[in-house]
Amino acid sequence: MTYFPEEVLEHIFDFLSSHLDRNAVSLVCKSWFRVERWSRRRVFIGNCYAVSPERLIARFPRVRALTLKGKPHFADFNLVPHDWGGFVSPWIEAMTKSYPGLEELRLKRMVVSDDSLELLSRSFPNFKSLVLVSCEGFTTDGLAAIAANCKHLLELDLQENEVDDSRGQWLSCFPDSCTSLVSLNFACLKGEVNLVALERLVARCPNLRSLRLNRSVNLDTLRKILMQAPQLVDLGTGSYVHHPNSEAYVKLINVVKSYKSVRSLSGFLEVAPRCLPSIYPICLNLTSLNLSYAPGIQSTQLIKLIHHCRNLQRLWILDCIGDKGLGVVASSCKELQELRVFPSDPHGVGNAAVTEEGLVAISMGCPKLHSLLYFCQQMTNAALITVAKNCPNFTRFRLCILDPKKPDPVTLQPLDEGFGAIVQSCKGLRRLSLSGLLTDRVFLYIGVYAEQLEMLSVAFAGEGDKGMLYVLNGCKNLRKLEIMDGPFGDVALLMDVGKYETMRSLWMSSCEVTLGGCKALASKMPMINVEIINENDQMEENPDDGMKVEKLYLYRTLDGSRRDAPDFVWTL
Amino acid sequence: MEGAVAYESDLNLKATELRLGLPGSNESEKQTLLSVKSNKRASPEMAEECRSKSNSSISDAGNDGREAAPAAKAQVVGWPPIRSYRKNSFQTRKKDEETTGIYVKVSMDGAPYLRKIDIKVYKGYPELLKALEEMFKFTIGKYSEREGYNGSEYEPTYEDKDGDWMLVGDVPWDMFMSSCKRMRIMKGSEARGLGCTV
């Protein structure tokens, strides 16, 4: 092994893309460790507080692509207060000094400021790809800086971010010399964009494969864009509304008809259902369809559209499709692998909703289904058992019965047996979200059968500490556990504190853990940050150890308590 | 919300429950408690209200937000687990639907110019027709399914989504609201013809 010159080793290691492989390689001997360390280009950090930027740079000095995740998952549902943390600025500042060759940055649930974006745009001459998912803190000014300064930008992908639109024309800031764009997604922006600038940008970027527009882009502009970019593979429309019998619409139909390259379709942020038939000619080519942001399309129209989409692998849709509509999906989309059904009226007692019937139909018709997110009015054990039998290949199974703690409406029993069947049958299950009425029994099943489970989300379930213990003891591959409104307390929390070093994080809110329990945990585990979020004023006086903790978030870390925690976060 | 509905249909334990508070005082208590701080759960005492056999072993703390929902429409923070970005896009859409009116052009045979009215502000045909009468200074006859409008030479008509001209009043109000594209008050023999074609 030592006879190979390091250049050869490096060349060989270049073929290793998996970080698991690279981790293994770096353990072989000091020389391999050194070579691997200098040649690692891509790093994924699932919790930005698990390591400091300095430690990353010290360990891997020549990184070109970094992925960072910030806030805990439940921040998506307003459970984490606004200024909790997850700031990207220390990372960008550190990297400007040490990673001049940075090319890619992917951020999820982080706070990104305009200053950070400006700094990013000026500090990395080879910067190619910026992907922001569920981030906040920036405005279109920051985007303008990226557009103006990143001379080799290939990808600007903004997914579901909260962006403030300041007056200014960020899209116009792409210089005429920018011709390299491959992917541009600004669907989440609420404001207007300069349509002429957009058309010109598309026209001069021959490699553009993916384009997702926001609501301000009208149908006529879409048509012009499609004519300039016949090679798009992924299209997100903006506003899809026209006047009936208008010349513009007829022209559009002709353009769409010949648009053979699109495989992935989304958007329809505003849509006149009568316009949907214009899409039918390209439906057969679609492998991915996202209509979950399209308002006001009725079930019959959805059914007619989906009936044409025989090659769909991924479908995101609203529950107004109804059980009957899902039946049509089941009979039309035999290649379906991923299905997400979102509620169109989250707080209403819906008439436009799906039930267990739709899911059973899907399971019978779509044998390749492995990823599910399903919001529904109700679910039965019988249905879940059937689904488990029909679809043993689930890797992600997330079920959300809108009414918390709702039992099986037929038997009035908890849904333990149904979920039990799922975990028993789906041996490759990595992610699971529970809902409905559940006792400790479901956790027993999970602990015993869900061997590959990495992430578990629990709400309003369980009877006592035993439930949580079944999971902590049983699931050897558990990385993330998040619980809201559960009866689990200190006994469960403290039974096996070593477990938390094998996990990325644990979230518990509105449970029975006390301040004393959390303090005990923190004292035993110095490598775990135990953070309490309490928005009362009680933290200022001397709180009693018996006080129940509102929100607990603990995670393993190499670099101790974070220095940017706000007042309401108390690190024990 | 749903929790309370299920509760009532089960064992009707409400009649025998022990509560803090005077008999008869129910929803209002919960409302005041919940309105104190929207982010916080109601106190554990309130949760004793919800008792259904299968729920009995489950911790009270989780029950809070939902029971009063029918009155206060209180939502539990964090539930349902939908990204705020998605929730906000629903809300803006709903607001759009609620605030924007349905404006349709109204022409009257013989009148020099058209008017525009927001049909959303009217609760039904009588109000709409009265408003038209006032706007154009004419009278409409009495409506009957068989004969259309009797007693006047004017007939209110509308163009629907399919482009056909229909007599106002035949279809349910909601259906009319969603299908009406424009209106025309026909006069004279032409109008009579329309009314008699049944």
Coordinates of N, CA, C and O in Angstrom, one line a residue, chain A residues 76-79 108 134 160-162 188 215 292-293 295 342-343 345-347 375 400-405 437 459-460 462-463 484-485 487 510 512 536, chain B residues 1-3 10 37 39-41 54-55 57-59 61-63 66 73 75-90 93-94 96:
Chain A
D76 N -40.7 23.6 10.5 CA -41.6 23.8 9.3 C -43.0 24.0 9.7 O -43.8 24.6 9.0
F77 N -43.3 23.5 10.9 CA -44.7 23.6 11.4 C -44.9 24.7 12.5 O -45.7 24.5 13.3
N78 N -44.0 25.7 12.5 CA -44.1 26.8 13.4 C -43.9 26.4 14.9 O -44.3 27.1 15.8
L79 N -43.2 25.3 15.1 CA -42.9 24.9 16.5 C -41.7 25.5 17.0 O -41.4 25.4 18.2
K108 N -30.7 24.1 3.8 CA -32.1 23.7 4.1 C -32.5 24.2 5.5 O -31.7 24.0 6.5
S134 N -36.6 26.0 2.0 CA -37.2 26.4 3.3 C -36.3 27.3 4.1 O -36.3 27.2 5.3
E160 N -39.6 26.9 -1.9 CA -40.4 27.1 -0.7 C -39.7 28.0 0.3 O -39.8 27.7 1.5
N161 N -39.0 29.0 -0.1 CA -38.4 30.0 0.8 C -39.3 31.1 1.1 O -40.2 31.5 0.2
E162 N -39.2 31.8 2.2 CA -39.9 33.0 2.5 C -39.0 34.2 2.1 O -38.0 34.5 2.8
C188 N -41.1 30.4 -5.8 CA -41.6 30.8 -4.5 C -41.6 32.3 -4.3 O -42.1 32.8 -3.3
R215 N -45.7 33.2 -10.0 CA -47.1 33.5 -10.4 C -47.2 34.7 -11.3 O -48.1 34.8 -12.1
S292 N -49.8 20.4 -6.6 CA -50.2 20.6 -5.2 C -50.3 22.1 -4.9 O -50.8 22.5 -3.8
Y293 N -49.8 23.0 -5.8 CA -50.0 24.4 -5.6 C -51.0 25.0 -6.5 O -51.1 26.2 -6.7
P295 N -54.6 25.9 -7.5 CA -55.9 26.0 -6.8 C -57.0 25.8 -7.7 O -57.0 26.0 -8.9
F342 N -51.8 16.3 -0.5 CA -51.9 17.4 0.4 C -53.3 17.8 0.7 O -54.1 17.8 -0.2
P343 N -53.6 18.4 1.9 CA -55.0 18.8 2.2 C -55.2 20.2 1.5 O -54.4 21.1 1.6
D345 N -57.7 22.0 2.3 CA -58.3 22.8 3.4 C -57.9 22.3 4.7 O -58.7 21.5 5.3
P346 N -56.7 22.7 5.2 CA -56.2 22.0 6.3 C -57.0 22.1 7.6 O -56.9 21.2 8.4
H347 N -57.8 23.1 7.8 CA -58.5 23.2 9.0 C -60.0 23.0 8.9 O -60.7 23.1 9.8
F375 N -52.3 12.9 3.5 CA -53.1 13.6 4.4 C -54.5 13.2 4.2 O -55.0 13.3 3.0
C400 N -50.8 11.3 7.6 CA -51.3 12.3 8.5 C -52.8 12.3 8.5 O -53.4 12.8 7.5
I401 N -53.5 11.7 9.5 CA -54.9 11.8 9.7 C -55.2 13.2 10.3 O -54.7 13.5 11.4
L402 N -55.9 14.0 9.6 CA -56.0 15.4 10.0 C -56.5 15.6 11.4 O -56.1 16.5 12.1
D403 N -57.4 14.8 11.9 CA -58.0 14.9 13.2 C -57.1 14.1 14.2 O -57.0 12.9 14.1
P404 N -56.4 14.8 15.1 CA -55.4 14.1 16.0 C -56.2 13.1 16.8 O -57.3 13.3 17.2
K405 N -55.5 12.0 17.0 CA -56.0 10.9 17.9 C -57.3 10.3 17.3 O -58.1 9.7 18.1
L437 N -55.2 7.6 16.5 CA -55.2 7.1 17.9 C -54.2 6.0 18.0 O -54.3 5.0 17.3
A459 N -46.9 12.2 16.9 CA -47.7 13.3 17.5 C -48.9 12.7 18.1 O -49.6 11.9 17.6
F460 N -49.2 13.1 19.4 CA -50.4 12.7 20.1 C -50.5 11.2 20.2 O -51.6 10.7 20.1
G462 N -49.2 7.4 22.1 CA -48.6 6.7 23.2 C -49.3 6.8 24.5 O -50.2 7.7 24.6
E463 N -48.9 6.0 25.4 CA -49.5 6.0 26.8 C -48.6 6.4 27.9 O -48.9 6.8 28.9
M484 N -44.2 15.3 19.3 CA -45.0 16.4 19.8 C -46.2 15.9 20.6 O -46.8 14.9 20.1
D485 N -46.5 16.5 21.7 CA -47.6 16.1 22.5 C -47.6 14.6 22.8 O -48.5 13.9 22.4
P487 N -46.9 11.5 26.0 CA -46.8 11.3 27.5 C -45.5 10.8 28.0 O -45.4 10.2 29.0
S510 N -44.1 19.6 24.3 CA -45.4 19.3 25.0 C -45.4 17.8 25.4 O -46.4 17.1 25.3
E512 N -43.7 15.1 28.8 CA -43.6 15.2 30.2 C -42.2 15.3 30.8 O -42.0 15.2 32.0
N536 N -41.7 31.3 28.1 CA -42.3 32.1 29.2 C -41.2 33.0 29.7 O -40.1 33.0 29.3
Chain B
M1 N -63.9 21.1 17.1 CA -63.4 20.5 15.9 C -63.7 19.0 15.9 O -64.6 18.6 16.6
E2 N -63.0 18.3 15.2 CA -63.3 16.8 15.0 C -63.3 16.1 16.3 O -64.1 15.2 16.6
G3 N -62.4 16.5 17.2 CA -62.3 15.8 18.5 C -63.6 15.9 19.2 O -64.1 14.9 19.7
D10 N -69.8 9.5 21.2 CA -69.4 8.2 21.8 C -70.3 7.9 23.0 O -71.3 7.2 22.9
K37 N -53.3 33.3 25.1 CA -52.0 33.3 24.3 C -52.2 32.2 23.3 O -52.2 31.1 23.6
N39 N -50.3 30.8 21.4 CA -49.2 29.8 21.2 C -49.2 28.8 22.3 O -48.6 27.7 22.1
K40 N -49.9 29.1 23.4 CA -49.8 28.1 24.5 C -51.0 27.2 24.5 O -52.0 27.5 24.0
R41 N -50.7 26.1 25.1 CA -51.8 25.1 25.3 C -52.7 25.6 26.4 O -52.2 26.2 27.4
S54 N -61.4 5.1 24.9 CA -60.1 4.8 24.4 C -59.1 5.9 24.7 O -57.9 5.6 24.6
N55 N -59.6 7.1 25.1 CA -58.6 8.1 25.3 C -58.1 8.2 26.7 O -57.2 8.9 27.1
S57 N -56.4 6.6 28.8 CA -55.1 6.4 29.3 C -54.1 7.4 28.8 O -52.9 7.4 29.1
I58 N -54.5 8.3 27.9 CA -53.6 9.1 27.2 C -53.4 10.5 28.0 O -54.4 11.0 28.5
S59 N -52.3 11.0 28.0 CA -52.0 12.2 28.8 C -52.9 13.3 28.4 O -53.3 13.5 27.3
A61 N -52.2 16.5 28.6 CA -51.5 17.6 28.0 C -51.8 17.8 26.5 O -51.8 18.9 26.0
G62 N -51.9 16.7 25.9 CA -52.1 16.8 24.4 C -53.5 17.2 24.0 O -53.7 17.5 22.9
N63 N -54.4 17.1 24.9 CA -55.8 17.3 24.5 C -56.2 18.7 24.3 O -57.3 19.0 23.8
R66 N -57.8 21.2 20.9 CA -58.8 20.8 20.0 C -60.2 20.9 20.5 O -61.2 21.1 19.8
K73 N -62.6 27.7 17.0 CA -61.7 27.2 15.9 C -60.3 27.3 16.3 O -59.5 27.8 15.5
Q75 N -56.6 26.2 16.7 CA -55.8 25.2 16.0 C -54.6 24.9 16.9 O -54.0 25.8 17.5
V76 N -54.2 23.7 17.0 CA -53.0 23.3 17.7 C -51.8 23.7 17.0 O -51.7 23.5 15.8
V77 N -50.9 24.4 17.6 CA -49.7 24.8 16.9 C -48.9 23.6 16.5 O -48.8 22.6 17.2
G78 N -48.5 23.6 15.2 CA -47.7 22.5 14.7 C -48.6 21.4 14.1 O -48.1 20.4 13.6
W79 N -49.9 21.6 14.1 CA -50.8 20.6 13.5 C -51.8 21.2 12.6 O -52.4 22.2 13.0
P80 N -52.2 20.7 11.5 CA -51.5 19.5 10.9 C -50.1 19.9 10.4 O -49.8 21.0 10.1
P81 N -49.3 18.9 10.2 CA -47.9 19.2 9.9 C -47.7 19.6 8.4 O -47.3 18.8 7.5
I82 N -48.1 20.8 8.1 CA -47.9 21.3 6.8 C -47.0 22.5 6.8 O -47.1 23.3 7.7
R83 N -46.0 22.5 5.9 CA -45.1 23.6 5.9 C -45.7 25.0 5.8 O -46.7 25.2 5.1
S84 N -45.3 25.9 6.6 CA -45.9 27.2 6.6 C -46.0 27.9 5.3 O -46.9 28.6 5.0
Y85 N -45.0 27.6 4.4 CA -45.0 28.1 3.1 C -46.3 27.7 2.4 O -47.0 28.5 1.7
R86 N -46.6 26.4 2.5 CA -47.8 25.9 1.9 C -49.0 26.4 2.5 O -50.0 26.8 1.8
K87 N -49.1 26.5 3.8 CA -50.2 27.0 4.5 C -50.5 28.4 4.1 O -51.6 28.8 3.8
N88 N -49.4 29.2 4.0 CA -49.6 30.6 3.6 C -50.1 30.7 2.2 O -50.9 31.6 1.9
S89 N -49.7 29.8 1.3 CA -50.2 29.9 -0.1 C -51.7 29.6 -0.1 O -52.4 30.1 -0.9
F90 N -52.2 28.7 0.8 CA -53.6 28.5 0.9 C -54.3 29.7 1.3 O -55.4 30.1 0.8
R93 N -54.7 32.5 -1.1 CA -55.6 32.1 -2.1 C -57.1 32.3 -1.6 O -57.9 32.8 -2.2
K94 N -57.3 31.8 -0.3 CA -58.6 31.9 0.2 C -59.0 33.4 0.3 O -60.1 33.8 0.1
D96 N -58.0 35.8 -1.5 CA -58.3 36.2 -2.8 C -59.7 35.9 -3.2 O -60.5 36.7 -3.7

